[in-house]
Coordinates of C-alpha atoms and ligand atoms in Angstrom, one line a residue:
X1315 CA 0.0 0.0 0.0
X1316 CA 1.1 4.1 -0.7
X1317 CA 1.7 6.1 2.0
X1318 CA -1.1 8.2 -0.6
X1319 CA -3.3 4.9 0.0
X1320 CA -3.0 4.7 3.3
X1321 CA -3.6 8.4 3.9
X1322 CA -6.6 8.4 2.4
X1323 CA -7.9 5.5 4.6
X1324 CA -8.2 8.2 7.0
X1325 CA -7.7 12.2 6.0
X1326 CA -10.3 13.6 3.3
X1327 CA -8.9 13.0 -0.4
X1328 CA -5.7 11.5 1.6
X1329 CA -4.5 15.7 1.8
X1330 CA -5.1 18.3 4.0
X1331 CA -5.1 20.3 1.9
X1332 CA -6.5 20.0 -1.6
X1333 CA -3.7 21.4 -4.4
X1334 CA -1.4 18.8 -2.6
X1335 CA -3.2 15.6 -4.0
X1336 CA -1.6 16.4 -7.3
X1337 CA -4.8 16.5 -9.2
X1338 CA -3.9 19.3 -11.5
X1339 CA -1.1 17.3 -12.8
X1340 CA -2.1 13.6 -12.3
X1341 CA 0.0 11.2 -10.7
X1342 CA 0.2 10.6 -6.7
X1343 CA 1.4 13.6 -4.9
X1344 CA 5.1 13.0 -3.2
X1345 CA 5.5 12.8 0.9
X1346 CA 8.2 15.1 2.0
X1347 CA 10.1 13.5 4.8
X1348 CA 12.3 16.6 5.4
X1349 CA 13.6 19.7 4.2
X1350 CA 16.3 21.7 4.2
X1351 CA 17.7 24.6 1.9
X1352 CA 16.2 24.4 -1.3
X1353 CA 15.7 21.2 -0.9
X1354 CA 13.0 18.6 0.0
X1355 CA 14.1 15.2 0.7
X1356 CA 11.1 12.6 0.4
X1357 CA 10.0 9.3 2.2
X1358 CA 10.8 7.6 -1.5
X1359 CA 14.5 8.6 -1.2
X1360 CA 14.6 11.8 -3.5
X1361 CA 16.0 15.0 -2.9
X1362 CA 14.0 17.7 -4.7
X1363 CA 15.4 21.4 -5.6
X1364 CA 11.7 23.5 -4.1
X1365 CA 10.2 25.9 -5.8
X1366 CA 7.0 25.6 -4.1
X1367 CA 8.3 26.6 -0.2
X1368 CA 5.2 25.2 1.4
X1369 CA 3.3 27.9 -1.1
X1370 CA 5.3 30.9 0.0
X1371 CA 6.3 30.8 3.9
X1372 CA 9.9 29.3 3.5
X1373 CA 11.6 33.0 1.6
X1374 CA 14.3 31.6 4.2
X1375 CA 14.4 28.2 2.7
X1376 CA 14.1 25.6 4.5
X1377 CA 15.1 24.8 8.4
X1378 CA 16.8 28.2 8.4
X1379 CA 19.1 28.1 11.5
X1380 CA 17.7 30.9 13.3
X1381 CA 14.3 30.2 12.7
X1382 CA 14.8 27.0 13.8
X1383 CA 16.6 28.1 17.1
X1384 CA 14.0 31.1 18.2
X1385 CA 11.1 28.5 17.4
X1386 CA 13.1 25.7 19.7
X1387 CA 13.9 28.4 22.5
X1388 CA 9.8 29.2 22.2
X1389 CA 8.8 25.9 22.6
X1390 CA 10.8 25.4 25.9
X1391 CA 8.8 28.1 27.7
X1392 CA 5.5 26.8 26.8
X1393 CA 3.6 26.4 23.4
X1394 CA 0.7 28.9 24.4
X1395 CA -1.1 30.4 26.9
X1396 CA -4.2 32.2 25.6
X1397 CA -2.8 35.7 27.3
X1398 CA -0.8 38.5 25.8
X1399 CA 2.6 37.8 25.1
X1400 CA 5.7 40.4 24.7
X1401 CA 6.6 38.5 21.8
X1402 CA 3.1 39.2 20.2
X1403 CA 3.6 42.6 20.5
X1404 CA 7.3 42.7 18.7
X1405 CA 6.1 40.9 15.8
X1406 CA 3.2 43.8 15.2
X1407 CA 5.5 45.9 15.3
X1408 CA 8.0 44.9 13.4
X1409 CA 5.3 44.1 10.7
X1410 CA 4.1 47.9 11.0
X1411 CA 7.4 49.1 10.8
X1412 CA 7.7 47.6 7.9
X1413 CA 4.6 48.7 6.2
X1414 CA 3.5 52.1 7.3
X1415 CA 0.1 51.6 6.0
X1416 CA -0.9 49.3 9.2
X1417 CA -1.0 51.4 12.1
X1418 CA -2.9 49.1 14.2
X1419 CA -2.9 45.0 13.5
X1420 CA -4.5 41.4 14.9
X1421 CA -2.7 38.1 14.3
X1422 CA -4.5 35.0 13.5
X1423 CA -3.8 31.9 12.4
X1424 CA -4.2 31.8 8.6
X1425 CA -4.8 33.9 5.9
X1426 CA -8.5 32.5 5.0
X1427 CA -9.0 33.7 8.7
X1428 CA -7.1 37.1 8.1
X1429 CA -9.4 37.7 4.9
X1430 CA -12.4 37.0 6.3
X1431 CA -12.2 38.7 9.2
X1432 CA -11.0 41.7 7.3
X1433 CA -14.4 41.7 4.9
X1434 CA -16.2 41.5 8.2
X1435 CA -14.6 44.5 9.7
X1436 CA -15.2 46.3 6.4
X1437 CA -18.8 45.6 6.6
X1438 CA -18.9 46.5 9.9
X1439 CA -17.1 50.1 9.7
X1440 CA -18.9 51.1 6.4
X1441 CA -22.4 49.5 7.5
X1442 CA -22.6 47.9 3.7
X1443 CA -22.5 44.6 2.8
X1444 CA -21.6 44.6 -0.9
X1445 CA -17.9 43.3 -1.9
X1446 CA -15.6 43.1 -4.9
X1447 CA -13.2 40.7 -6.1
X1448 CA -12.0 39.7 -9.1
X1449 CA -11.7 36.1 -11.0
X1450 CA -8.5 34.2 -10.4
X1451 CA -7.8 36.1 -7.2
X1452 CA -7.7 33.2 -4.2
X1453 CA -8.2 34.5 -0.7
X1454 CA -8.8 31.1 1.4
X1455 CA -11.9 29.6 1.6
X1456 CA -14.6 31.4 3.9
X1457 CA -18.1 31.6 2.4
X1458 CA -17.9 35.1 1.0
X1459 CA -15.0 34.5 -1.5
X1460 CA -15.9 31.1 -2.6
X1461 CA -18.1 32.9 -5.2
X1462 CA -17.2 33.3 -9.2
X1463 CA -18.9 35.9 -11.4
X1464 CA -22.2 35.8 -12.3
X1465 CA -23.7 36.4 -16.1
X1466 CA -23.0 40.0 -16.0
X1467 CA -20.5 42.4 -13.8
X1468 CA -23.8 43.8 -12.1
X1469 CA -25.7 40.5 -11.8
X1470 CA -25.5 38.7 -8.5
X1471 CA -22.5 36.4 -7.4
X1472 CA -22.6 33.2 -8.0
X1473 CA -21.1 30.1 -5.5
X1474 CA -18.1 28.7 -6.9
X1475 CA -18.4 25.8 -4.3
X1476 CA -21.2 23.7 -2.7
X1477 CA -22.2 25.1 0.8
X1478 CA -22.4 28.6 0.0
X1479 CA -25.6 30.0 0.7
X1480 CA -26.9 32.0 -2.4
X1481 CA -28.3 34.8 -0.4
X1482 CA -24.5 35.2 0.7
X1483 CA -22.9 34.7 -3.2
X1484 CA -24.9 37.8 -3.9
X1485 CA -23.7 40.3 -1.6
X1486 CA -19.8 39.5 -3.9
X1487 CA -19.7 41.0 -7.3
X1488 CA -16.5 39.6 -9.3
X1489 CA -15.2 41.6 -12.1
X1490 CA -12.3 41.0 -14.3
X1491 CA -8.5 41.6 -12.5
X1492 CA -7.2 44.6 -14.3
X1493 CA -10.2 45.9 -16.0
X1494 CA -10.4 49.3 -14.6
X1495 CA -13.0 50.8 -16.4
X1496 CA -15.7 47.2 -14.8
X1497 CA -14.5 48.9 -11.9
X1498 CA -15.5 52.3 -12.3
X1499 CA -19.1 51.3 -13.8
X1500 CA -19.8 49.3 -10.6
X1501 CA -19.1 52.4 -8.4
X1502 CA -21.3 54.5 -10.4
X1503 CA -24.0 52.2 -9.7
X1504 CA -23.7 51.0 -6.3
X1505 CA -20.9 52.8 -5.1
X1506 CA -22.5 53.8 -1.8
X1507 CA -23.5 49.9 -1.1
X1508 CA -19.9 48.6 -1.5
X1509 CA -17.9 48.0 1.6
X1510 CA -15.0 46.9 0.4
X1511 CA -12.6 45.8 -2.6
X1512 CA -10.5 42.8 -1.7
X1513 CA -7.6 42.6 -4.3
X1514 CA -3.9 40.5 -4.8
X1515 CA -2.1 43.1 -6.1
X1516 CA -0.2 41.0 -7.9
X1517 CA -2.2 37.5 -8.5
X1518 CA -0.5 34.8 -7.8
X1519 CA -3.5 32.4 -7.7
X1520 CA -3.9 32.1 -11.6
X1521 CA -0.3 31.6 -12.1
X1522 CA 1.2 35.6 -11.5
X1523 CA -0.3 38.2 -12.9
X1524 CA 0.9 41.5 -12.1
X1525 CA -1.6 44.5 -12.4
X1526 CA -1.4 46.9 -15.2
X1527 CA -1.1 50.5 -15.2
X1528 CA -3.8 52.4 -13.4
X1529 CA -5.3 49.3 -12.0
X1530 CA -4.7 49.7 -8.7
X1531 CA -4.6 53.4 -8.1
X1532 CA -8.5 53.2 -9.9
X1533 CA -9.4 50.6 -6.7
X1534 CA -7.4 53.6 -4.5
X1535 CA -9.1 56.5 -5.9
X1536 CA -12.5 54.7 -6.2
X1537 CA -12.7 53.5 -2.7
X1538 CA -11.2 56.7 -1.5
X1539 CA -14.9 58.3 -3.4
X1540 CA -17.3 56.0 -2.1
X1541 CA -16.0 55.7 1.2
X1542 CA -15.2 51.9 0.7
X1543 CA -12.5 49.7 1.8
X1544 CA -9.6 49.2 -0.2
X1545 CA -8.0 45.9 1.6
X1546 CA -4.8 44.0 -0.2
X1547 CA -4.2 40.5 0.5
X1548 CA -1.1 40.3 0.4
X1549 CA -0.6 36.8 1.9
X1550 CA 1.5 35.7 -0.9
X1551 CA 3.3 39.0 -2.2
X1552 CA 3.8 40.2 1.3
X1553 CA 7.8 40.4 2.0
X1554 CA 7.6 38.1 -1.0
X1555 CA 7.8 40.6 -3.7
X1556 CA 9.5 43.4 -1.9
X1557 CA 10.6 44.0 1.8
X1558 CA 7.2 46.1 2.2
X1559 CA 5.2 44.3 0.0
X1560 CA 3.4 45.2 -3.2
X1561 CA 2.4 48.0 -1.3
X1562 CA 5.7 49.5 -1.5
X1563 CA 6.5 48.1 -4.7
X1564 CA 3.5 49.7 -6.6
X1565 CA 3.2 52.8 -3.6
X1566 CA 0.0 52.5 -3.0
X1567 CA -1.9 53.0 0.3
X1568 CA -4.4 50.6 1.0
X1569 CA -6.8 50.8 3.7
X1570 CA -6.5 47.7 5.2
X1571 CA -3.9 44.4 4.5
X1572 CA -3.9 40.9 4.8
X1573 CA -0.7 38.7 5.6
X1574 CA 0.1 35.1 6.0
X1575 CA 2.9 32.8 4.9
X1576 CA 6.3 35.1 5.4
X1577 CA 4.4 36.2 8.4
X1578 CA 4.8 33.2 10.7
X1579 CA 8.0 32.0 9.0
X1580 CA 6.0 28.6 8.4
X1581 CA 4.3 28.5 11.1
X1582 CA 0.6 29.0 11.7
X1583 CA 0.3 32.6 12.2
X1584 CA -1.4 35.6 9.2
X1585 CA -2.6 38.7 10.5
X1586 CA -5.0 41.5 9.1
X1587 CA -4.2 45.3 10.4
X1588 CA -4.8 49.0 8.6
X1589 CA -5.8 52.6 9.4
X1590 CA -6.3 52.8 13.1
X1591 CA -10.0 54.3 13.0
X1592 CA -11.1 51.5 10.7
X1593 CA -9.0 48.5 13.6
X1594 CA -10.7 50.2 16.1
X1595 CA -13.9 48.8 15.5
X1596 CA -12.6 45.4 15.8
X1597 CA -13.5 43.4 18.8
X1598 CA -12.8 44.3 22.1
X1599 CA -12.5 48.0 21.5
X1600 CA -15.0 47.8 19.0
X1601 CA -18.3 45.7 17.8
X1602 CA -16.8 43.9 15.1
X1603 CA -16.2 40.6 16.6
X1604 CA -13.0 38.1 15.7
X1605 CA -11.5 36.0 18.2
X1606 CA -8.9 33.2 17.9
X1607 CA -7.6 30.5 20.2
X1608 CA -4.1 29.9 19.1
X1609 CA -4.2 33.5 17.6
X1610 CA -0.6 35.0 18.6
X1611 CA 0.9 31.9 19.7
X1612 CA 4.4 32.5 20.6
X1613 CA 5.9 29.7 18.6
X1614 CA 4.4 31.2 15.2
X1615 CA 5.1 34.7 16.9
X1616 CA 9.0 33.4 17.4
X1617 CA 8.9 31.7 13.1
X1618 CA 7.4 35.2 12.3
X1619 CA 9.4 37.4 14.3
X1620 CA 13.0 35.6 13.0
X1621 CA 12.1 35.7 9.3
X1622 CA 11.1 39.4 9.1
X1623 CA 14.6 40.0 11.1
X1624 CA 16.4 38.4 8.7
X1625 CA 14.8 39.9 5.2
X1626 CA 15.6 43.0 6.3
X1627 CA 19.0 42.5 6.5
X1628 CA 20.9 45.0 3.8
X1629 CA 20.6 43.7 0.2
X1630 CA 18.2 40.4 1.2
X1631 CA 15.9 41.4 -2.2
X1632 CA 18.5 43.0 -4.3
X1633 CA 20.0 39.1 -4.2
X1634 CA 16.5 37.5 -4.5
X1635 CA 14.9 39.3 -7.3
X1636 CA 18.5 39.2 -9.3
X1637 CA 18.4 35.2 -8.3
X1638 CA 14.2 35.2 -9.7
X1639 CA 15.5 36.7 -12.9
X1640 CA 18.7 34.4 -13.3
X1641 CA 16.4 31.6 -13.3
X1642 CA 13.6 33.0 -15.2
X1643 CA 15.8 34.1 -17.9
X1644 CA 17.3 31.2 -18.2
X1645 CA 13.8 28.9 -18.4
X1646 CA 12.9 31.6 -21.1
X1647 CA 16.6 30.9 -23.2
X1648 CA 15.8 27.5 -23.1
X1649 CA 12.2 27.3 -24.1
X1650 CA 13.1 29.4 -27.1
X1651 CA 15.7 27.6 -28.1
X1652 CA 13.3 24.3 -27.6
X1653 CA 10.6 26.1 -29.5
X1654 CA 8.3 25.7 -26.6
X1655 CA 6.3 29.3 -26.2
X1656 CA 6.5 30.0 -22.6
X1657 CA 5.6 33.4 -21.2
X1658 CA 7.2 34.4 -17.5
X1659 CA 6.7 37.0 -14.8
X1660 CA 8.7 38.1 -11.7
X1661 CA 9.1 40.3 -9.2
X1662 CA 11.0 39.8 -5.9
X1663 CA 11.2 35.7 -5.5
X1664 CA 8.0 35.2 -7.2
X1665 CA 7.7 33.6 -10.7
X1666 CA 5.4 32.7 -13.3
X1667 CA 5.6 30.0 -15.7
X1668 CA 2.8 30.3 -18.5
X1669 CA 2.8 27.7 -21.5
X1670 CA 1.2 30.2 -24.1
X1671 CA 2.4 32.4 -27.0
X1672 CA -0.6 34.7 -25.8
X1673 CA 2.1 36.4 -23.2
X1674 CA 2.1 38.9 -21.5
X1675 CA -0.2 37.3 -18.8
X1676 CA -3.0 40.6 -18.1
X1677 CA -6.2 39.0 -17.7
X1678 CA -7.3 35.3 -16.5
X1679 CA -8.9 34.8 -19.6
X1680 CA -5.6 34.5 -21.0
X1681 CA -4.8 31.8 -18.3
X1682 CA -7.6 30.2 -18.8
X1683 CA -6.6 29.4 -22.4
X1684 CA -3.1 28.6 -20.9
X1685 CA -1.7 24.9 -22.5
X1686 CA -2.6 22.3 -19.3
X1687 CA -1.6 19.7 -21.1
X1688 CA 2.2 21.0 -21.9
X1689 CA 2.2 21.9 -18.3
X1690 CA 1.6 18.7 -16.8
X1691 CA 4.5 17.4 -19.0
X1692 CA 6.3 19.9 -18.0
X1693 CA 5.7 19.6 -14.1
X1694 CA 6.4 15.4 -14.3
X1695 CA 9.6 16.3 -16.8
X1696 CA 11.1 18.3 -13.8
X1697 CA 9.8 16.1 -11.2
X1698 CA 12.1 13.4 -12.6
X1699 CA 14.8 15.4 -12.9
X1700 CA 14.7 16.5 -9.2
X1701 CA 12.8 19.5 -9.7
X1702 CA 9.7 20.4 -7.7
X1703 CA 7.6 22.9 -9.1
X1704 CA 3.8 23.7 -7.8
X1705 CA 1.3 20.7 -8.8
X1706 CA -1.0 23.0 -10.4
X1707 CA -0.9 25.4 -13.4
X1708 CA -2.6 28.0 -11.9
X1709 CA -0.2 28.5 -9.1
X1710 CA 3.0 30.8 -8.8
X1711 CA 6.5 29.9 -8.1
X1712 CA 8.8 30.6 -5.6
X1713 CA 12.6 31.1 -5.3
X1714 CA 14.1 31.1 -1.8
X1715 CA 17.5 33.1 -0.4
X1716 CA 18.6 29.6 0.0
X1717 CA 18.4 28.9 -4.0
X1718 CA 22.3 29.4 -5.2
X1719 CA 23.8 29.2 -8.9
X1720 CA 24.1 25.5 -8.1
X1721 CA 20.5 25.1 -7.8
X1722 CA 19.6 27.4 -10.4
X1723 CA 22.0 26.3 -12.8
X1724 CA 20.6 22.7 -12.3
X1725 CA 17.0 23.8 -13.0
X1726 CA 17.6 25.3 -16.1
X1727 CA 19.6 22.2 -17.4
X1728 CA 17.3 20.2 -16.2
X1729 CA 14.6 22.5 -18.1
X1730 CA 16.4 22.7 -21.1
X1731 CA 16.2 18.7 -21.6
X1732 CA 12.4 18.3 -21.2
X1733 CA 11.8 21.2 -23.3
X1734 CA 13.1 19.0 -25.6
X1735 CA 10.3 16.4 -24.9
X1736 CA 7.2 18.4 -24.5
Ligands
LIG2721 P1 -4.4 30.1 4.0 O1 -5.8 30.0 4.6 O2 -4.2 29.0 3.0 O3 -3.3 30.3 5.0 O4 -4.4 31.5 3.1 C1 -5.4 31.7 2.1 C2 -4.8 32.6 1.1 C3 -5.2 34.0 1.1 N1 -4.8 34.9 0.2 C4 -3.9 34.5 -0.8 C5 -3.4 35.5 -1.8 C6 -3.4 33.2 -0.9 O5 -2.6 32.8 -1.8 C7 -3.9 32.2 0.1 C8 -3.5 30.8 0.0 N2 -2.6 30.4 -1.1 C9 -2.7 29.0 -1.4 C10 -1.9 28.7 -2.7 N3 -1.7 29.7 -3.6 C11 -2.3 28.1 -0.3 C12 -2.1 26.6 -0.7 C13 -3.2 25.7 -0.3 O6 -4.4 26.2 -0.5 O7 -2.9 24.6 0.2

């Protein structure tokens, strides 16, 4: 029996969660025994250059050393407590330090929690319940975002999953990411009804697609008019594509931000935080409730707190983003020289690998036309040769301060012969 087999005599779909199952790609998904680096090392004996980092936490690679050690010197005072903590208190600050825009912050656990939590404060503080998102943006899995576009901008949501009530789907209107001028004819219909916008500002959840010019300072100025909510979830490109975010990287100011992954250093912790007169409605100052058992636990607290110390260190992104684009350039090289059209983004360590001539990647319409079948060659081609990219096509990759020329020079080898075969 597989260790896939036997998992799924007992966990749901033999996963906990569901992109791991490898159904995007086919094939059973691989069991990671350890990790260190860039590297996974599996329970079948193979040791795998990452480009996944357990979907964006590991920026450190791997069992960094001094994550490691503050987690272990955590642990030996006690795992939690369920009462404030200094350490708590460092990390938000260290995480407002490091983007002005959040003057006041909550931890939680995970980012589905840090999302929905921050649509419910946005509800709460405007008094509206209407919310935009776009197709192709993922922001976890809580009832109000699991919806997809109905037949028309205007018309109501739609659930994009079983279990979400319908009189919920159609409080979320989904337009199109980076069509500016859907935005602007929602406002001028129900501007005054619309709590919030939640955005990626750069999508990473239908491969990575970055936001074209005037996207996001429309969302700014529009929410700024109406009085609405501009929130980022920046989950994924938070410390990911820049040391202060997309934020910083695109300088805009939203009005509330959502964080996970880089946040607790691999550990369960995301947080949501913003303008101070919008937090202070939160629970137990304010109304809005949101609570959390293991919220702040000084373990994650410890992951968190040692990662953000360490990507601040002098130079920490000049070296990742010139790493990003050493291997990007080099997939590109290769796929040209194979014939294979391939269209890329990247920013920071984030990456996009597109099979499509259709580049550059703008709209998930484009994605959605996207080769799947060219990718799934491509994803077992690289697998073989000890590369580990993310089981799914519409999912972004990530390069690590732990990823050297070895590892990049052997991924681009390694591309350049199944180019060949694809
Ligand atoms: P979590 O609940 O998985 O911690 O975070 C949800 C979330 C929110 N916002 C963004 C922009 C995200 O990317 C995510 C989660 N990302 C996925 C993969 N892209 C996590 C992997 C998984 O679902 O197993």
């Amino acid at each position: 029996m597989s260790l896939f087999e036997d998992a799924r005599k007992y966990i749901a779909g033999g996963v906990n969660s569901p992109v791991r199952a490898f159904a995007g790609v086919g094939g059973e998904p691989l069991f990671v025994k350890s990790a260190k680096g860039a590297y996974l090392y599996t329970e079948d004996g193979r040791q795998l250059i990452d480009y996944v980092g357990s979907w964006g936490p590991m920026i450190l690679g791997h069992a960094d050393a001094a994550v490691i050690k503050a987690v272990k010197k955590a642990a030996e005072s006690g795992l939690s407590f369920g009462a404030p903590t200094v350490i708590e208190t460092m990390l938000a600050r260290k995480i407002c330090q490091l983007m002005p825009s959040i003057e006041k912050i909550r931890m939680v656990s995970s980012g589905t929690e840090a999302t929905m939590s921050a649509i419910r404060l946005a509800r709460g503080f405007t008094g509206r319940d209407k919310i935009i998102k776009f197709e192709g943006c993922y922001h976890g899995h809580s009832d109000s975002l699991l919806i997809k576009a109905g037949s028309g901008a205007l018309t109501l949501g739609v659930p994009s999953s079983p279990g979400v009530p319908a009189g919920l789907a159609e409080h979320t209107i989904t337009l199109d990411y980076n069509d500016a001028d859907a935005v602007k004819a929602v406002f001028a219909e129900l501007g005054d009804s619309i709590a919030c916008i939640i955005v990626e500002p750069i999508a990473g959840n239908m491969n990575m697609v970055p936001p074209v010019e005037g996207f996001l300072e429309t969302l700014r100025n529009e929410c700024t008019a109406s009085g609405s909510v501009l929130i980022f979830d920046e989950v994924m490109t938070g410390f990911r594509v820049a040391l202060g975010g997309a934020q910083a990287a695109f300088d805009i100011k939203p009005d509330l931000t959502t964080l996970g992954k880089i946040a607790g250093g691999g550990m369960p912790a995301a947080a949501f935080g913003g303008r101070a007169d919008i937090m202070k409605h939160l629970a137990p100052e304010g109304p809005v409730y949101q609570a959390g058992t293991l919220s702040g636990n000084p373990l994650a607290m410890a992951a968190g707190l040692a990662t953000l110390q360490a990507i601040e260190r002098p130079g920490f992104y000049e070296s990742l983003s010139a790493r990003t684009r050493q291997l990007i350039d080099g997939l590109q090289g290769a796929a040209g020289a194979a014939g294979v059209p391939l269209s890329t983004e990247a920013m920071g360590g984030m990456f996009g690998l597109v099979f499509t001539a259709d580049g550059p990647m703008r709209r998930f319409s484009q994605i959605a036309k996207a080769d799947l079948d060219r990718f799934r060659k491509f994803f077992h081609g690289m697998l073989d040769q000890g590369i580990y990219l993310a089981p799914s096509a519409f999912e972004a990759g990530f390069v690590s301060s732990a990823h050297g020329d070895t590892e990049i020079g052997r991924t681009i080898d390694a591309a350049t012969r199944v180019f060949e075969t694809i």
